[in-house]
PDB file of C-alpha atoms and ligand atoms in Angstrom:
ATOM      1  CA  MET A   1     112.299 123.038 101.327  1.00  0.00           C
ATOM      2  CA  ASN A   2     110.081 122.855  98.207  1.00  0.00           C
ATOM      3  CA  THR A   3     106.610 124.340  98.716  1.00  0.00           C
ATOM      4  CA  ARG A   4     105.022 124.129  95.245  1.00  0.00           C
ATOM      5  CA  ALA A   5     101.841 122.081  94.752  1.00  0.00           C
ATOM      6  CA  PRO A   6     102.489 118.501  93.653  1.00  0.00           C
ATOM      7  CA  HIS A   7     101.705 117.728  90.033  1.00  0.00           C
ATOM      8  CA  ILE A   8      99.666 114.542  89.510  1.00  0.00           C
ATOM      9  CA  LEU A   9      99.405 112.968  86.051  1.00  0.00           C
ATOM     10  CA  GLY A  10      96.328 110.836  85.357  1.00  0.00           C
ATOM     11  CA  ILE A  11      96.638 108.401  82.464  1.00  0.00           C
ATOM     12  CA  ALA A  12      93.330 107.304  80.946  1.00  0.00           C
ATOM     13  CA  GLY A  13      94.173 103.936  79.422  1.00  0.00           C
ATOM     14  CA  SER A  14      90.883 102.879  77.859  1.00  0.00           C
ATOM     15  CA  PRO A  15      90.061 103.126  74.159  1.00  0.00           C
ATOM     16  CA  ARG A  16      86.469 103.857  75.338  1.00  0.00           C
ATOM     17  CA  ARG A  17      85.979 107.445  76.495  1.00  0.00           C
ATOM     18  CA  HIS A  18      83.812 108.196  79.546  1.00  0.00           C
ATOM     19  CA  GLY A  19      83.657 104.553  80.574  1.00  0.00           C
ATOM     20  CA  ASN A  20      84.290 102.916  83.934  1.00  0.00           C
ATOM     21  CA  SER A  21      88.021 103.520  84.246  1.00  0.00           C
ATOM     22  CA  ASP A  22      87.550 107.158  83.166  1.00  0.00           C
ATOM     23  CA  HIS A  23      84.994 107.592  85.966  1.00  0.00           C
ATOM     24  CA  LEU A  24      87.435 106.142  88.491  1.00  0.00           C
ATOM     25  CA  LEU A  25      90.185 108.428  87.198  1.00  0.00           C
ATOM     26  CA  ASP A  26      87.958 111.526  87.376  1.00  0.00           C
ATOM     27  CA  ALA A  27      87.181 110.746  91.031  1.00  0.00           C
ATOM     28  CA  CYS A  28      90.846 110.100  91.789  1.00  0.00           C
ATOM     29  CA  LEU A  29      92.038 113.356  90.235  1.00  0.00           C
ATOM     30  CA  ALA A  30      89.246 115.273  92.001  1.00  0.00           C
ATOM     31  CA  GLY A  31      90.533 113.816  95.279  1.00  0.00           C
ATOM     32  CA  ALA A  32      94.067 114.864  94.398  1.00  0.00           C
ATOM     33  CA  ARG A  33      92.949 118.425  93.646  1.00  0.00           C
ATOM     34  CA  ALA A  34      90.962 118.541  96.921  1.00  0.00           C
ATOM     35  CA  ALA A  35      94.214 117.660  98.687  1.00  0.00           C
ATOM     36  CA  GLY A  36      96.017 120.575  97.026  1.00  0.00           C
ATOM     37  CA  ALA A  37      97.540 118.989  93.930  1.00  0.00           C
ATOM     38  CA  GLU A  38      97.538 120.222  90.351  1.00  0.00           C
ATOM     39  CA  THR A  39      96.370 117.576  87.898  1.00  0.00           C
ATOM     40  CA  ASP A  40      96.980 116.744  84.256  1.00  0.00           C
ATOM     41  CA  LEU A  41      94.961 114.251  82.193  1.00  0.00           C
ATOM     42  CA  LEU A  42      96.547 112.173  79.444  1.00  0.00           C
ATOM     43  CA  VAL A  43      94.056 110.320  77.228  1.00  0.00           C
ATOM     44  CA  VAL A  44      96.185 107.591  75.740  1.00  0.00           C
ATOM     45  CA  SER A  45      93.746 106.703  72.945  1.00  0.00           C
ATOM     46  CA  ALA A  46      94.025 110.270  71.607  1.00  0.00           C
ATOM     47  CA  ALA A  47      97.788 110.603  72.016  1.00  0.00           C
ATOM     48  CA  GLY A  48      98.867 108.943  68.762  1.00  0.00           C
ATOM     49  CA  ILE A  49     101.315 106.436  70.232  1.00  0.00           C
ATOM     50  CA  ALA A  50     102.663 103.770  67.885  1.00  0.00           C
ATOM     51  CA  PRO A  51     103.936 100.434  69.201  1.00  0.00           C
ATOM     52  CA  CYS A  52     107.579 100.047  70.191  1.00  0.00           C
ATOM     53  CA  ARG A  53     109.625  98.785  67.212  1.00  0.00           C
ATOM     54  CA  GLY A  54     112.069  96.897  69.399  1.00  0.00           C
ATOM     55  CA  CYS A  55     114.938  98.529  67.502  1.00  0.00           C
ATOM     56  CA  ASN A  56     116.866  99.086  70.764  1.00  0.00           C
ATOM     57  CA  LEU A  57     118.298 102.365  69.455  1.00  0.00           C
ATOM     58  CA  CYS A  58     117.253 103.860  72.822  1.00  0.00           C
ATOM     59  CA  SER A  59     120.070 101.818  74.353  1.00  0.00           C
ATOM     60  CA  ARG A  60     122.540 104.183  72.640  1.00  0.00           C
ATOM     61  CA  ASN A  61     121.381 107.454  74.191  1.00  0.00           C
ATOM     62  CA  GLY A  62     118.245 106.795  76.238  1.00  0.00           C
ATOM     63  CA  HIS A  63     115.865 108.386  73.745  1.00  0.00           C
ATOM     64  CA  CYS A  64     113.265 106.946  71.368  1.00  0.00           C
ATOM     65  CA  VAL A  65     113.781 107.521  67.649  1.00  0.00           C
ATOM     66  CA  VAL A  66     110.086 107.110  66.773  1.00  0.00           C
ATOM     67  CA  ARG A  67     108.647 110.569  66.092  1.00  0.00           C
ATOM     68  CA  ASP A  68     104.980 110.481  67.107  1.00  0.00           C
ATOM     69  CA  GLY A  69     102.704 111.509  69.964  1.00  0.00           C
ATOM     70  CA  MET A  70     104.902 109.770  72.519  1.00  0.00           C
ATOM     71  CA  GLN A  71     107.460 112.552  72.142  1.00  0.00           C
ATOM     72  CA  ASP A  72     104.924 114.857  73.839  1.00  0.00           C
ATOM     73  CA  VAL A  73     104.169 112.236  76.490  1.00  0.00           C
ATOM     74  CA  TYR A  74     107.762 111.754  77.715  1.00  0.00           C
ATOM     75  CA  PRO A  75     108.010 115.263  79.240  1.00  0.00           C
ATOM     76  CA  ARG A  76     104.619 114.803  80.901  1.00  0.00           C
ATOM     77  CA  LEU A  77     105.787 111.548  82.467  1.00  0.00           C
ATOM     78  CA  ASP A  78     108.970 113.280  83.610  1.00  0.00           C
ATOM     79  CA  ALA A  79     107.197 116.349  85.053  1.00  0.00           C
ATOM     80  CA  ALA A  80     104.782 114.373  87.242  1.00  0.00           C
ATOM     81  CA  ASP A  81     105.321 114.147  90.994  1.00  0.00           C
ATOM     82  CA  ALA A  82     102.904 111.183  91.024  1.00  0.00           C
ATOM     83  CA  ILE A  83     101.141 109.157  88.347  1.00  0.00           C
ATOM     84  CA  VAL A  84      97.824 107.305  88.422  1.00  0.00           C
ATOM     85  CA  VAL A  85      96.903 104.931  85.612  1.00  0.00           C
ATOM     86  CA  ALA A  86      93.254 103.996  85.037  1.00  0.00           C
ATOM     87  CA  SER A  87      92.580 101.076  82.738  1.00  0.00           C
ATOM     88  CA  PRO A  88      90.059  98.452  81.793  1.00  0.00           C
ATOM     89  CA  VAL A  89      91.099  94.813  81.913  1.00  0.00           C
ATOM     90  CA  PHE A  90      91.383  93.432  78.387  1.00  0.00           C
ATOM     91  CA  PHE A  91      92.131  89.692  78.203  1.00  0.00           C
ATOM     92  CA  ALA A  92      93.549  89.831  81.728  1.00  0.00           C
ATOM     93  CA  THR A  93      95.921  92.725  81.030  1.00  0.00           C
ATOM     94  CA  VAL A  94      95.814  96.326  79.784  1.00  0.00           C
ATOM     95  CA  PRO A  95      94.420  97.350  76.356  1.00  0.00           C
ATOM     96  CA  ALA A  96      96.726  97.731  73.374  1.00  0.00           C
ATOM     97  CA  VAL A  97      96.620 101.549  73.408  1.00  0.00           C
ATOM     98  CA  LEU A  98      97.973 101.609  76.959  1.00  0.00           C
ATOM     99  CA  LYS A  99     100.412  98.759  76.332  1.00  0.00           C
ATOM    100  CA  ALA A 100     101.855 100.815  73.469  1.00  0.00           C
ATOM    101  CA  LEU A 101     102.617 103.630  75.933  1.00  0.00           C
ATOM    102  CA  TYR A 102     104.078 101.105  78.383  1.00  0.00           C
ATOM    103  CA  ASP A 103     106.340  99.555  75.736  1.00  0.00           C
ATOM    104  CA  ARG A 104     107.515 102.994  74.627  1.00  0.00           C
ATOM    105  CA  CYS A 105     108.909 103.416  78.157  1.00  0.00           C
ATOM    106  CA  GLN A 106     111.809 101.205  77.070  1.00  0.00           C
ATOM    107  CA  PRO A 107     114.125 104.283  76.928  1.00  0.00           C
ATOM    108  CA  TYR A 108     113.744 104.573  80.722  1.00  0.00           C
ATOM    109  CA  TRP A 109     114.779 100.925  81.054  1.00  0.00           C
ATOM    110  CA  ALA A 110     117.739 101.559  78.732  1.00  0.00           C
ATOM    111  CA  ARG A 111     118.863 104.593  80.723  1.00  0.00           C
ATOM    112  CA  ARG A 112     118.787 102.648  83.943  1.00  0.00           C
ATOM    113  CA  TYR A 113     120.102  99.226  82.964  1.00  0.00           C
ATOM    114  CA  VAL A 114     122.222  99.861  79.856  1.00  0.00           C
ATOM    115  CA  LEU A 115     123.479 103.415  80.338  1.00  0.00           C
ATOM    116  CA  GLY A 116     123.724 103.212  84.137  1.00  0.00           C
ATOM    117  CA  GLN A 117     121.792 106.404  84.813  1.00  0.00           C
ATOM    118  CA  PRO A 118     120.210 106.249  88.277  1.00  0.00           C
ATOM    119  CA  ILE A 119     116.634 107.409  88.901  1.00  0.00           C
ATOM    120  CA  GLU A 120     116.895 110.853  90.479  1.00  0.00           C
ATOM    121  CA  HIS A 121     113.938 110.668  92.825  1.00  0.00           C
ATOM    122  CA  ARG A 122     111.173 108.189  93.527  1.00  0.00           C
ATOM    123  CA  ARG A 123     107.516 109.089  93.123  1.00  0.00           C
ATOM    124  CA  PRO A 124     104.234 107.471  94.168  1.00  0.00           C
ATOM    125  CA  GLY A 125     102.072 105.696  91.593  1.00  0.00           C
ATOM    126  CA  ALA A 126      98.651 104.050  91.634  1.00  0.00           C
ATOM    127  CA  LEU A 127      96.560 101.808  89.402  1.00  0.00           C
ATOM    128  CA  LEU A 128      92.763 101.850  89.012  1.00  0.00           C
ATOM    129  CA  LEU A 129      91.262  98.900  87.131  1.00  0.00           C
ATOM    130  CA  ALA A 130      87.772  98.120  85.840  1.00  0.00           C
ATOM    131  CA  GLY A 131      86.949  94.654  84.547  1.00  0.00           C
ATOM    132  CA  GLY A 132      83.706  93.021  83.546  1.00  0.00           C
ATOM    133  CA  GLY A 133      84.619  89.984  85.605  1.00  0.00           C
ATOM    134  CA  GLY A 134      83.442  87.441  83.037  1.00  0.00           C
ATOM    135  CA  ASP A 135      86.959  86.201  82.344  1.00  0.00           C
ATOM    136  CA  PRO A 136      88.366  83.592  84.776  1.00  0.00           C
ATOM    137  CA  TYR A 137      91.960  84.857  84.556  1.00  0.00           C
ATOM    138  CA  GLY A 138      91.583  87.913  86.801  1.00  0.00           C
ATOM    139  CA  HIS A 139      93.451  91.221  86.648  1.00  0.00           C
ATOM    140  CA  GLU A 140      96.825  90.295  88.173  1.00  0.00           C
ATOM    141  CA  CYS A 141      98.549  90.409  84.788  1.00  0.00           C
ATOM    142  CA  ALA A 142      97.410  94.044  84.287  1.00  0.00           C
ATOM    143  CA  ALA A 143      98.791  94.904  87.716  1.00  0.00           C
ATOM    144  CA  THR A 144     102.085  93.064  87.148  1.00  0.00           C
ATOM    145  CA  THR A 145     102.630  94.731  83.769  1.00  0.00           C
ATOM    146  CA  THR A 146     101.945  98.127  85.312  1.00  0.00           C
ATOM    147  CA  ARG A 147     104.322  97.435  88.213  1.00  0.00           C
ATOM    148  CA  SER A 148     107.045  96.563  85.704  1.00  0.00           C
ATOM    149  CA  VAL A 149     106.625  99.914  83.922  1.00  0.00           C
ATOM    150  CA  PHE A 150     106.357 101.821  87.201  1.00  0.00           C
ATOM    151  CA  ALA A 151     109.695 100.337  88.248  1.00  0.00           C
ATOM    152  CA  VAL A 152     111.558 101.821  85.287  1.00  0.00           C
ATOM    153  CA  LEU A 153     109.761 105.169  85.754  1.00  0.00           C
ATOM    154  CA  GLY A 154     110.887 105.340  89.386  1.00  0.00           C
ATOM    155  CA  LEU A 155     107.321 105.017  90.636  1.00  0.00           C
ATOM    156  CA  ASP A 156     106.521 103.224  93.882  1.00  0.00           C
ATOM    157  CA  TYR A 157     103.322 101.173  93.463  1.00  0.00           C
ATOM    158  CA  THR A 158     101.499 102.689  96.412  1.00  0.00           C
ATOM    159  CA  ALA A 159      97.834 101.873  95.721  1.00  0.00           C
ATOM    160  CA  GLU A 160      95.640  99.645  93.586  1.00  0.00           C
ATOM    161  CA  SER A 161      91.887  99.406  93.198  1.00  0.00           C
ATOM    162  CA  ALA A 162      90.140  96.875  90.979  1.00  0.00           C
ATOM    163  CA  ILE A 163      86.391  96.921  90.520  1.00  0.00           C
ATOM    164  CA  ARG A 164      83.901  94.813  88.628  1.00  0.00           C
ATOM    165  CA  ALA A 165      82.123  96.918  86.022  1.00  0.00           C
ATOM    166  CA  ASP A 166      81.189  96.376  82.394  1.00  0.00           C
ATOM    167  CA  LEU A 167      78.575  98.763  80.997  1.00  0.00           C
ATOM    168  CA  PRO A 168      79.918 102.352  80.916  1.00  0.00           C
ATOM    169  CA  SER A 169      77.352 103.349  83.550  1.00  0.00           C
ATOM    170  CA  ASP A 170      78.278 100.566  85.992  1.00  0.00           C
ATOM    171  CA  THR A 171      80.790 102.639  87.971  1.00  0.00           C
ATOM    172  CA  SER A 172      78.322 105.411  88.744  1.00  0.00           C
ATOM    173  CA  ALA A 173      76.222 102.752  90.520  1.00  0.00           C
ATOM    174  CA  GLN A 174      79.204 101.963  92.808  1.00  0.00           C
ATOM    175  CA  PRO A 175      79.688 105.045  95.001  1.00  0.00           C
ATOM    176  CA  GLU A 176      82.066 103.130  97.290  1.00  0.00           C
ATOM    177  CA  ALA A 177      84.382 102.480  94.321  1.00  0.00           C
ATOM    178  CA  LEU A 178      84.367 106.164  93.398  1.00  0.00           C
ATOM    179  CA  GLU A 179      85.029 107.114  97.008  1.00  0.00           C
ATOM    180  CA  ARG A 180      87.967 104.669  97.166  1.00  0.00           C
ATOM    181  CA  ALA A 181      89.377 106.220  93.956  1.00  0.00           C
ATOM    182  CA  ARG A 182      88.970 109.676  95.469  1.00  0.00           C
ATOM    183  CA  GLU A 183      90.827 108.559  98.611  1.00  0.00           C
ATOM    184  CA  ILE A 184      93.648 107.182  96.471  1.00  0.00           C
ATOM    185  CA  GLY A 185      93.905 110.591  94.785  1.00  0.00           C
ATOM    186  CA  GLU A 186      94.087 112.366  98.122  1.00  0.00           C
ATOM    187  CA  ALA A 187      96.732 109.945  99.373  1.00  0.00           C
ATOM    188  CA  LEU A 188      98.809 110.360  96.184  1.00  0.00           C
ATOM    189  CA  ALA A 189      98.700 114.149  96.582  1.00  0.00           C
ATOM    190  CA  ARG A 190      99.745 113.981 100.246  1.00  0.00           C
ATOM    191  CA  ASP A 191     102.497 111.459  99.524  1.00  0.00           C
ATOM    192  CA  ALA A 192     103.838 113.515  96.601  1.00  0.00           C
ATOM    193  CA  ALA A 193     103.701 116.732  98.628  1.00  0.00           C
ATOM    194  CA  GLY A 194     105.620 115.073 101.457  1.00  0.00           C
ATOM    195  CA  ARG A 195     108.325 113.841  99.063  1.00  0.00           C
ATOM    196  CA  LEU A 196     108.578 117.311  97.474  1.00  0.00           C
ATOM    197  CA  GLY A 197     108.940 118.873 100.887  1.00  0.00           C
ATOM    198  CA  SER A 198     111.938 116.696 101.615  1.00  0.00           C
ATOM    199  CA  LEU A 199     113.761 117.553  98.374  1.00  0.00           C
TER     200      LEU A 199
HETATM  201  C1  LIG B   1      88.578  93.337  74.100  1.00  0.00           C
HETATM  202  C2  LIG B   1      88.016  93.253  75.489  1.00  0.00           C
HETATM  203  C3  LIG B   1      88.563  92.334  76.360  1.00  0.00           C
HETATM  204  C4  LIG B   1      88.093  92.262  77.676  1.00  0.00           C
HETATM  205  N1  LIG B   1      88.679  91.362  78.520  1.00  0.00           N
HETATM  206  C5  LIG B   1      88.286  91.339  79.818  1.00  0.00           C
HETATM  207  C6  LIG B   1      88.956  90.480  80.746  1.00  0.00           C
HETATM  208  O1  LIG B   1      89.875  89.731  80.414  1.00  0.00           O
HETATM  209  N2  LIG B   1      88.570  90.510  82.035  1.00  0.00           N
HETATM  210  C7  LIG B   1      87.535  91.311  82.468  1.00  0.00           C
HETATM  211  O2  LIG B   1      87.237  91.319  83.657  1.00  0.00           O
HETATM  212  N3  LIG B   1      86.875  92.156  81.601  1.00  0.00           N
HETATM  213  C8  LIG B   1      87.246  92.179  80.307  1.00  0.00           C
HETATM  214  N4  LIG B   1      86.630  93.043  79.416  1.00  0.00           N
HETATM  215  C9  LIG B   1      85.556  93.948  79.910  1.00  0.00           C
HETATM  216  C10 LIG B   1      86.092  95.356  80.245  1.00  0.00           C
HETATM  217  O3  LIG B   1      87.214  95.283  81.104  1.00  0.00           O
HETATM  218  C11 LIG B   1      84.987  96.152  80.951  1.00  0.00           C
HETATM  219  O4  LIG B   1      83.922  96.382  80.061  1.00  0.00           O
HETATM  220  C12 LIG B   1      85.483  97.477  81.508  1.00  0.00           C
HETATM  221  O5  LIG B   1      84.488  98.024  82.345  1.00  0.00           O
HETATM  222  C13 LIG B   1      85.810  98.486  80.422  1.00  0.00           C
HETATM  223  O6  LIG B   1      86.327  99.633  81.030  1.00  0.00           O
HETATM  224  P1  LIG B   1      86.177 101.080  80.331  1.00  0.00           P
HETATM  225  O7  LIG B   1      84.703 101.414  80.417  1.00  0.00           O
HETATM  226  O8  LIG B   1      87.017 101.980  81.163  1.00  0.00           O
HETATM  227  O9  LIG B   1      86.662 100.943  78.944  1.00  0.00           O
HETATM  228  C14 LIG B   1      87.040  93.109  78.105  1.00  0.00           C
HETATM  229  C15 LIG B   1      86.477  94.021  77.196  1.00  0.00           C
HETATM  230  C16 LIG B   1      86.960  94.096  75.904  1.00  0.00           C
HETATM  231  C17 LIG B   1      86.357  95.086  74.933  1.00  0.00           C
END
């Protein structure tokens, strides 16, 4: 029986700091801490992650040959008992800084589908989205892309919240959205703690 506190990683996917998705993530991680979790914040725009080169060298040994900030991100992804991604909607999907992190998860795909290494344990994952709502193509593409990455990381897509917000102050005028994000954080912490307890 494992009794340590679950470790929740929050990934801030916006190139704009302290905007709407950051506010949602802050509320979510506060909820997780209130439910007994330890939290870690990864600000993708400050992490120095270059795009995937598509070289496929990760198919040889399951590791990326590009030496940049992503090398510090891999162990944080691996150490998390649950992950929550917060992102704005950019042209119906996630911004380039977050997509770069997603694409650099190709080594996890290679380990699973080329090298035949099974995922050791499954973890809960959630997505928080903020979009201005002026684009007619919605946010489903952002969610689908995130689900695809979660799958190779061994994350179950357990919760999603998408709100309409544009100016950086818009989220603070939506207390129900912040409360929903907080509840998602609490649920992630409880889910992760339950899975740890059964290890
Ligand atoms: C390049 C760019 C593209 C955007 N595309 C969309 C879009 O397709 N759909 C949408 O709802 N909002 C779109 N927006 C608006 C942002 O999603 C919105 O301002 C959001 O609140 C930003 O979140 P943040 O404050 O966390 O950065 C776009 C904004 C930018 C800068």
